Short mmCIF file of C-alpha atoms and ligand atoms in Angstrom, two decimals:
data_model
loop_
_atom_site.label_atom_id
_atom_site.label_comp_id
_atom_site.label_asym_id
_atom_site.label_seq_id
_atom_site.Cartn_x
_atom_site.Cartn_y
_atom_site.Cartn_z
CA UNK A 1 -3.66 0.61 -11.11
CA UNK A 2 -0.19 -0.94 -10.50
CA UNK A 3 2.91 -0.93 -12.50
CA UNK A 4 6.62 -1.80 -11.87
CA UNK A 5 9.27 -0.67 -14.14
CA UNK A 6 12.66 -2.05 -13.79
CA UNK A 7 14.89 0.94 -14.92
CA UNK A 8 18.41 -0.42 -14.41
CA UNK A 9 20.29 -3.31 -12.84
CA UNK A 10 23.70 -2.72 -11.53
CA UNK A 11 26.74 -4.27 -13.38
CA UNK A 12 28.66 -5.39 -10.11
CA UNK A 13 25.72 -6.56 -7.84
CA UNK A 14 21.95 -7.35 -8.01
CA UNK A 15 21.11 -3.79 -6.99
CA UNK A 16 18.23 -2.44 -9.12
CA UNK A 17 16.65 0.93 -9.81
CA UNK A 18 12.82 0.82 -10.36
CA UNK A 19 9.62 2.82 -10.33
CA UNK A 20 6.26 1.58 -8.91
CA UNK A 21 3.08 3.53 -10.05
CA UNK A 22 -0.06 3.19 -7.94
CA UNK A 23 -3.44 5.15 -7.91
CA UNK A 24 -1.87 7.28 -5.08
CA UNK A 25 1.21 8.18 -6.82
CA UNK A 26 4.74 6.89 -7.85
CA UNK A 27 7.38 5.12 -5.75
CA UNK A 28 11.01 5.23 -6.79
CA UNK A 29 12.90 2.03 -5.72
CA UNK A 30 14.89 0.98 -3.76
CA UNK A 31 12.62 2.42 -1.07
CA UNK A 32 12.53 2.45 2.73
CA UNK A 33 8.85 2.48 3.99
CA UNK A 34 8.26 4.28 7.29
CA UNK A 35 5.90 2.22 9.53
CA UNK A 36 2.57 3.70 10.66
CA UNK A 37 1.22 0.70 12.50
CA UNK A 38 -1.92 2.43 14.01
CA UNK A 39 -2.65 4.80 11.16
CA UNK A 40 0.19 7.21 12.15
CA UNK A 41 3.96 7.13 11.76
CA UNK A 42 4.52 7.85 15.41
CA UNK A 43 4.95 11.54 16.36
CA UNK A 44 4.89 12.66 12.55
CA UNK A 45 2.21 14.58 10.71
CA UNK A 46 1.50 13.69 7.08
CA UNK A 47 3.10 16.93 5.93
CA UNK A 48 6.24 16.33 7.93
CA UNK A 49 6.49 12.90 6.38
CA UNK A 50 6.16 14.43 2.94
CA UNK A 51 8.76 17.08 3.78
CA UNK A 52 11.39 14.44 4.61
CA UNK A 53 10.59 12.42 1.39
CA UNK A 54 8.37 9.69 2.45
CA UNK A 55 6.88 8.17 -0.69
CA UNK A 56 4.78 5.43 0.88
CA UNK A 57 4.05 4.30 4.46
CA UNK A 58 2.92 0.99 5.97
CA UNK A 59 0.04 0.29 8.38
CA UNK A 60 -1.15 -2.93 10.04
CA UNK A 61 -4.30 -4.86 9.46
CA UNK A 62 -4.18 -6.59 12.87
CA UNK A 63 -3.93 -3.36 14.74
CA UNK A 64 -6.51 -1.38 12.83
CA UNK A 65 -8.95 -4.45 13.00
CA UNK A 66 -8.66 -4.36 16.75
CA UNK A 67 -8.65 -0.50 17.02
CA UNK A 68 -10.61 1.50 15.80
CA UNK A 69 -12.12 -1.33 13.85
CA UNK A 70 -13.07 -1.48 10.14
CA UNK A 71 -16.50 -0.10 10.59
CA UNK A 72 -15.10 3.46 11.58
CA UNK A 73 -12.40 3.42 8.87
CA UNK A 74 -15.06 2.38 6.32
CA UNK A 75 -17.24 5.33 7.49
CA UNK A 76 -14.26 7.61 7.13
CA UNK A 77 -13.96 6.59 3.40
CA UNK A 78 -10.78 4.35 3.91
CA UNK A 79 -7.40 4.70 5.58
CA UNK A 80 -6.01 7.36 3.19
CA UNK A 81 -8.97 9.74 4.23
CA UNK A 82 -9.05 8.62 7.81
CA UNK A 83 -5.29 9.55 8.32
CA UNK A 84 -5.20 12.25 5.75
CA UNK A 85 -2.28 10.63 3.85
CA UNK A 86 -2.85 10.88 0.08
CA UNK A 87 0.28 8.95 -1.06
CA UNK A 88 0.60 5.21 -1.36
CA UNK A 89 -0.07 2.90 1.66
CA UNK A 90 0.97 -0.77 2.05
CA UNK A 91 -0.83 -2.74 4.60
CA UNK A 92 0.68 -5.95 6.25
CA UNK A 93 -1.86 -8.70 6.39
CA UNK A 94 -1.89 -9.40 10.17
CA UNK A 95 0.06 -12.63 9.84
CA UNK A 96 3.12 -11.54 11.52
CA UNK A 97 1.22 -9.43 14.30
CA UNK A 98 -1.04 -12.14 15.25
CA UNK A 99 1.86 -14.44 15.81
CA UNK A 100 3.99 -11.84 17.55
CA UNK A 101 1.44 -10.02 19.66
CA UNK A 102 -1.65 -12.02 20.45
CA UNK A 103 -1.99 -14.82 23.24
CA UNK A 104 -3.85 -18.19 23.18
CA UNK A 105 -3.27 -18.65 19.47
CA UNK A 106 -4.85 -21.64 17.82
CA UNK A 107 -3.84 -22.17 14.28
CA UNK A 108 -6.36 -24.20 12.14
CA UNK A 109 -6.50 -24.64 8.32
CA UNK A 110 -9.17 -22.20 8.24
CA UNK A 111 -7.38 -19.48 10.02
CA UNK A 112 -6.02 -18.27 13.38
CA UNK A 113 -8.13 -18.09 16.68
CA UNK A 114 -6.56 -15.70 19.14
CA UNK A 115 -7.21 -13.36 21.96
CA UNK A 116 -6.82 -9.60 21.48
CA UNK A 117 -3.60 -8.35 23.09
CA UNK A 118 -5.64 -5.28 24.21
CA UNK A 119 -8.51 -6.71 26.10
CA UNK A 120 -8.25 -10.54 25.70
CA UNK A 121 -11.33 -10.90 23.65
CA UNK A 122 -11.67 -13.90 21.34
CA UNK A 123 -10.76 -12.97 17.73
CA UNK A 124 -10.45 -14.94 14.29
CA UNK A 125 -8.62 -13.94 11.22
CA UNK A 126 -8.54 -16.08 8.13
CA UNK A 127 -6.87 -15.43 4.70
CA UNK A 128 -10.40 -14.25 3.44
CA UNK A 129 -10.91 -11.97 6.48
CA UNK A 130 -7.51 -10.40 6.06
CA UNK A 131 -8.28 -9.51 2.40
CA UNK A 132 -11.69 -8.18 3.38
CA UNK A 133 -10.19 -5.91 5.98
CA UNK A 134 -7.42 -4.61 3.79
CA UNK A 135 -10.08 -3.93 1.04
CA UNK A 136 -11.97 -1.74 3.54
CA UNK A 137 -8.68 -0.07 4.56
CA UNK A 138 -8.14 0.68 0.86
CA UNK A 139 -4.47 0.40 0.87
CA UNK A 140 -2.64 0.39 -2.55
CA UNK A 141 -0.52 -2.63 -1.76
CA UNK A 142 -1.85 -5.53 0.47
CA UNK A 143 -0.11 -8.70 1.68
CA UNK A 144 -1.23 -12.22 1.74
CA UNK A 145 -2.19 -13.64 5.07
CA UNK A 146 0.55 -15.91 6.21
CA UNK A 147 1.45 -18.19 9.05
CA UNK A 148 4.56 -16.74 10.72
CA UNK A 149 6.84 -19.28 12.32
CA UNK A 150 9.23 -18.39 15.36
CA UNK A 151 12.95 -18.18 14.92
CA UNK A 152 14.73 -20.50 15.37
CA UNK A 153 12.46 -23.40 14.25
CA UNK A 154 13.01 -26.94 13.04
CA UNK A 155 13.10 -27.81 9.45
CA UNK A 156 9.79 -29.89 9.91
CA UNK A 157 8.00 -26.85 11.52
CA UNK A 158 9.01 -24.49 8.95
CA UNK A 159 8.15 -26.92 6.19
CA UNK A 160 4.58 -27.38 7.54
CA UNK A 161 4.19 -23.71 8.14
CA UNK A 162 5.50 -22.57 4.79
CA UNK A 163 3.10 -25.08 2.99
CA UNK A 164 0.10 -23.68 5.00
CA UNK A 165 1.20 -20.21 3.92
CA UNK A 166 1.14 -21.42 0.32
CA UNK A 167 -2.37 -22.71 0.70
CA UNK A 168 -3.54 -19.55 2.39
CA UNK A 169 -1.89 -17.57 -0.32
CA UNK A 170 -3.92 -19.40 -3.03
CA UNK A 171 -7.13 -18.51 -0.85
CA UNK A 172 -6.08 -14.82 -0.75
CA UNK A 173 -5.61 -14.68 -4.38
CA UNK A 174 -9.06 -16.26 -4.98
CA UNK A 175 -10.65 -14.08 -2.57
CA UNK A 176 -9.16 -10.71 -3.80
CA UNK A 177 -11.55 -9.06 -6.19
CA UNK A 178 -10.49 -5.32 -5.89
CA UNK A 179 -7.58 -5.95 -8.27
CA UNK A 180 -7.94 -2.41 -10.04
CA UNK A 181 -7.19 -0.53 -6.88
CA UNK A 182 -5.39 -2.92 -4.66
CA UNK A 183 -2.32 -5.03 -5.50
CA UNK A 184 -1.73 -8.21 -3.72
CA UNK A 185 1.84 -9.39 -2.79
CA UNK A 186 2.67 -12.99 -2.03
CA UNK A 187 5.08 -13.66 1.07
CA UNK A 188 7.92 -16.01 0.49
CA UNK A 189 8.90 -18.08 3.59
CA UNK A 190 11.11 -21.11 4.45
CA UNK A 191 13.01 -19.81 7.54
CA UNK A 192 16.89 -20.30 7.15
CA UNK A 193 16.40 -23.48 5.04
CA UNK A 194 17.41 -23.01 1.40
CA UNK A 195 15.38 -26.04 0.22
CA UNK A 196 12.17 -24.61 1.71
CA UNK A 197 12.98 -21.15 0.52
CA UNK A 198 13.17 -22.44 -2.98
CA UNK A 199 9.93 -24.56 -2.72
CA UNK A 200 8.06 -21.35 -1.35
CA UNK A 201 9.50 -19.09 -3.94
CA UNK A 202 8.73 -21.35 -6.98
CA UNK A 203 5.16 -22.00 -5.63
CA UNK A 204 4.48 -18.34 -4.93
CA UNK A 205 5.89 -17.41 -8.33
CA UNK A 206 3.62 -19.83 -10.08
CA UNK A 207 0.66 -18.14 -8.41
CA UNK A 208 1.65 -15.00 -10.29
CA UNK A 209 1.33 -12.21 -7.73
CA UNK A 210 2.11 -8.74 -8.76
CA UNK A 211 4.96 -8.56 -6.27
CA UNK A 212 6.58 -10.70 -3.63
CA UNK A 213 7.88 -10.05 -0.09
CA UNK A 214 10.48 -12.14 1.77
CA UNK A 215 9.41 -12.81 5.36
CA UNK A 216 11.18 -14.40 8.18
CA UNK A 217 14.60 -12.74 7.89
CA UNK A 218 16.22 -9.97 10.20
CA UNK A 219 14.79 -11.96 13.17
CA UNK A 220 17.99 -11.98 15.12
CA UNK A 221 20.10 -14.21 12.76
CA UNK A 222 23.74 -13.13 12.04
CA UNK A 223 23.86 -10.65 9.12
CA UNK A 224 25.90 -13.26 7.08
CA UNK A 225 23.26 -15.76 7.41
CA UNK A 226 20.58 -13.36 6.29
CA UNK A 227 22.64 -12.26 3.30
CA UNK A 228 23.08 -15.96 2.32
CA UNK A 229 19.36 -16.80 2.44
CA UNK A 230 18.48 -13.51 0.92
CA UNK A 231 20.95 -13.84 -2.03
CA UNK A 232 19.66 -17.41 -2.60
CA UNK A 233 15.97 -16.41 -2.44
CA UNK A 234 15.97 -13.38 -4.78
CA UNK A 235 17.43 -15.58 -7.48
CA UNK A 236 14.03 -17.34 -7.68
CA UNK A 237 12.09 -14.06 -7.78
CA UNK A 238 10.89 -12.68 -11.18
CA UNK A 239 13.14 -9.55 -12.23
CA UNK A 240 9.99 -7.85 -13.49
CA UNK A 241 8.22 -7.70 -10.17
CA UNK A 242 9.01 -5.85 -6.95
CA UNK A 243 10.91 -7.59 -4.18
CA UNK A 244 10.15 -6.43 -0.58
CA UNK A 245 12.16 -7.51 2.55
CA UNK A 246 10.00 -7.28 5.60
CA UNK A 247 11.16 -5.73 8.81
CA UNK A 248 14.57 -4.45 7.70
CA UNK A 249 15.62 -0.98 8.42
CA UNK A 250 19.18 -0.45 9.85
CA UNK A 251 21.59 0.99 7.41
CA UNK A 252 23.77 -2.05 6.93
CA UNK A 253 20.75 -4.36 6.47
CA UNK A 254 19.36 -2.00 3.88
CA UNK A 255 22.58 -1.84 1.87
CA UNK A 256 23.02 -5.57 2.09
CA UNK A 257 19.44 -6.15 0.95
CA UNK A 258 19.67 -3.67 -1.97
CA UNK A 259 22.93 -5.37 -3.06
CA UNK A 260 21.06 -8.53 -3.23
CA UNK A 261 18.23 -7.35 -5.38
CA UNK A 262 15.68 -6.04 -2.98
CA UNK A 263 13.55 -2.93 -3.95
CA UNK A 264 11.48 -2.32 -0.89
CA UNK A 265 11.93 -2.57 2.84
CA UNK A 266 10.15 -1.48 6.23
CA UNK A 267 11.18 -1.37 9.79
CA UNK A 268 10.10 0.24 12.98
CA UNK A 269 13.79 0.70 13.98
CA UNK A 270 14.44 4.30 12.98
CA UNK A 271 11.13 5.63 14.65
CA UNK A 272 11.36 3.25 17.64
CA UNK A 273 14.94 4.12 18.59
CA UNK A 274 14.37 7.70 18.03
CA UNK A 275 11.81 7.72 20.77
CA UNK A 276 14.42 6.62 23.36
CA UNK A 277 17.03 9.10 21.99
CA UNK A 278 19.16 6.91 19.81
CA UNK A 279 20.14 9.00 16.69
CA UNK A 280 21.56 7.69 13.44
CA UNK A 281 24.49 9.89 12.03
CA UNK A 282 27.00 9.28 9.28
CA UNK A 283 29.59 8.42 12.02
CA UNK A 284 27.36 5.80 13.65
CA UNK A 285 24.62 5.89 16.24
CA UNK A 286 24.70 8.32 19.31
CA UNK A 287 22.70 8.32 22.49
CA UNK A 288 21.64 11.82 22.74
CA UNK A 289 20.78 11.72 26.47
CA UNK A 290 24.51 11.17 27.21
CA UNK A 291 26.15 13.90 29.33
CA UNK A 292 28.70 14.14 26.61
CA UNK A 293 26.25 16.35 24.63
CA UNK A 294 25.23 18.64 27.56
CA UNK A 295 27.02 21.67 26.07
CA UNK A 296 27.42 20.54 22.59
CA UNK A 297 25.61 23.17 20.47
CA UNK A 298 26.27 21.51 17.11
CA UNK A 299 23.77 19.73 15.00
CA UNK A 300 22.94 15.99 15.62
CA UNK A 301 24.67 15.30 12.20
CA UNK A 302 26.85 17.97 10.59
CA UNK A 303 26.21 16.33 7.15
CA UNK A 304 22.45 16.22 7.56
CA UNK A 305 20.13 18.97 6.23
CA UNK A 306 16.91 17.84 7.86
CA UNK A 307 14.59 20.35 9.68
CA UNK A 308 16.15 19.15 13.07
CA UNK A 309 19.75 19.45 11.99
CA UNK A 310 19.18 22.93 10.44
CA UNK A 311 17.38 24.35 13.61
CA UNK A 312 18.35 22.65 16.85
CA UNK A 313 21.47 21.56 18.72
CA UNK A 314 22.47 18.26 20.49
CA UNK A 315 22.36 20.07 23.79
CA UNK A 316 18.85 21.31 23.25
CA UNK A 317 17.53 17.83 22.06
CA UNK A 318 19.37 16.26 25.02
CA UNK A 319 17.61 18.62 27.29
CA UNK A 320 14.16 17.75 25.75
CA UNK A 321 14.76 14.10 26.37
CA UNK A 322 15.96 14.57 29.84
CA UNK A 323 12.84 16.53 30.80
CA UNK A 324 10.56 14.11 28.88
CA UNK A 325 9.43 16.82 26.41
CA UNK A 326 7.52 15.27 23.48
CA UNK A 327 9.28 17.51 21.11
CA UNK A 328 12.57 15.68 21.71
CA UNK A 329 10.97 12.53 20.32
CA UNK A 330 9.50 14.32 17.31
CA UNK A 331 12.90 15.90 16.45
CA UNK A 332 14.86 12.74 16.79
CA UNK A 333 12.20 10.91 14.69
CA UNK A 334 12.30 13.58 11.83
CA UNK A 335 16.08 13.18 11.79
CA UNK A 336 16.23 9.31 11.79
CA UNK A 337 13.57 8.93 9.06
CA UNK A 338 15.29 11.71 7.00
CA UNK A 339 18.56 9.99 7.58
CA UNK A 340 17.40 6.69 6.07
CA UNK A 341 15.24 8.23 3.37
CA UNK A 342 18.13 10.37 2.17
CA UNK A 343 20.44 7.31 2.39
CA UNK A 344 17.98 5.49 0.08
CA UNK A 345 17.97 8.49 -2.32
CA UNK A 346 21.78 8.39 -2.36
CA UNK A 347 21.55 4.58 -3.10
CA UNK A 348 19.20 5.14 -5.95
CA UNK A 349 21.63 7.75 -7.23
CA UNK A 350 24.56 5.41 -6.94
CA UNK A 351 22.79 2.69 -8.86
CA UNK A 352 21.96 5.25 -11.62
CA UNK A 353 25.51 6.40 -11.71
CA UNK A 354 27.10 2.88 -11.48
CA UNK A 355 28.92 3.55 -8.05
CA UNK A 356 26.66 1.62 -5.63
CA UNK A 357 29.33 -0.53 -4.17
CA UNK A 358 31.77 2.38 -3.84
CA UNK A 359 29.10 4.36 -2.06
CA UNK A 360 28.42 1.47 0.23
CA UNK A 361 32.04 1.08 1.09
CA UNK A 362 32.46 4.92 1.81
CA UNK A 363 29.26 4.82 3.92
CA UNK A 364 30.46 1.76 5.95
CA UNK A 365 33.81 3.25 6.61
CA UNK A 366 32.29 6.58 7.96
CA UNK A 367 29.45 4.76 9.81
CA UNK A 368 32.09 2.58 11.64
CA UNK A 369 30.81 -0.83 10.06
CA UNK A 370 33.32 -3.47 9.15
C1 K75 B 401 7.74 -15.38 8.67
C2 K75 B 401 7.32 -14.08 8.24
C3 K75 B 401 6.85 -13.18 7.89
C4 K75 B 401 6.31 -11.95 7.43
N1 K75 B 401 4.88 -11.96 7.43
C5 K75 B 401 4.21 -10.74 7.50
N2 K75 B 401 2.89 -10.77 7.09
N3 K75 B 401 4.70 -9.68 7.97
C6 K75 B 401 6.04 -9.65 8.40
C7 K75 B 401 6.42 -8.53 9.14
C8 K75 B 401 7.67 -8.60 9.59
N4 K75 B 401 8.45 -7.73 10.35
C9 K75 B 401 9.60 -8.32 10.76
N5 K75 B 401 10.62 -7.71 11.47
C10 K75 B 401 11.77 -8.41 11.68
N6 K75 B 401 9.68 -9.46 10.15
C11 K75 B 401 8.48 -9.72 9.50
C12 K75 B 401 8.05 -10.79 8.82
C13 K75 B 401 6.79 -10.79 8.18
ZN1 ZN B 402 19.18 15.52 10.59
#
């Protein structure tokens, strides 16, 4: 089953409070979704993810199709069983990954021919194939298979790419049969061109998906440009359906997205930077390997009550990174994910209490944003 309830919209911005209900549980929005590309949120156990407040995680069709392959996951009884995660899972369709990871890509109307980035073997994914793979994975929310244009790209290129994505979205919707257990989201594209974003949004909304994502932002463009395109695009998206901004995950981008009506976001940022020792704190990012912290026996963040901050010091975590101990990556990941998930919880509270913009301003001042 799938239900989205819009609980409240802010008076002084487009920020909204919502609740998504799926077969694997409820999701309070706005929500940040940790990324578990290859059936694991790197270095975290499912229990640790629950402990820090993860309500839903992401995984990737492209990666799981290549390894371990759908046959093994099918025999395991689906992705939830395979990775022992009993809460909601959203799977990306493979569109973005095929275009960002594979070589020798050949795009045809039928689908994409490419060589595996692992062993170079010839592969093919079509809209129908992507839906079939996601059906085997058994994720609660699945994404339409799209063609992902590079950034920057010409208006003509984005126009052709966006229209193919619309035709592929029709095929995904036509092919998607497991509608009781899996919910299909459309992906709105159009690059940095408002006219193309409007066409994509209107046509996708006419196809009546249960939810919509916005793809192709946070690709290196200035935050003001992202905000402008995002603000424009969400106005064409139905209020009664979830809005998911793909690939966004730094604190400022998350605040700006929520302010412009986004309900869901995902990003590898917090987990990726944690593994190289970059830690998010209320006073900005810190590089824990820095000698500055050699004898600093305080917590990573004095305002954080995560497992890492309650039990370990900067000096100890710096030591772990300096001697390449895996625990260092784990403790930094626990903290970074908790930091963002706790920030999103505070954002939900601020919308509920009508002080979202004040909370955003306070957070920005302490973090060191403009
Ligand atoms: C154009 C387009 C598009 C979107 N298409 C699909 N299927 N997944 C995505 C995943 C992303 N991750 C990031 N990170 C910046 N941007 C993304 C964009 C997409
Ligand atoms: Zn912490």
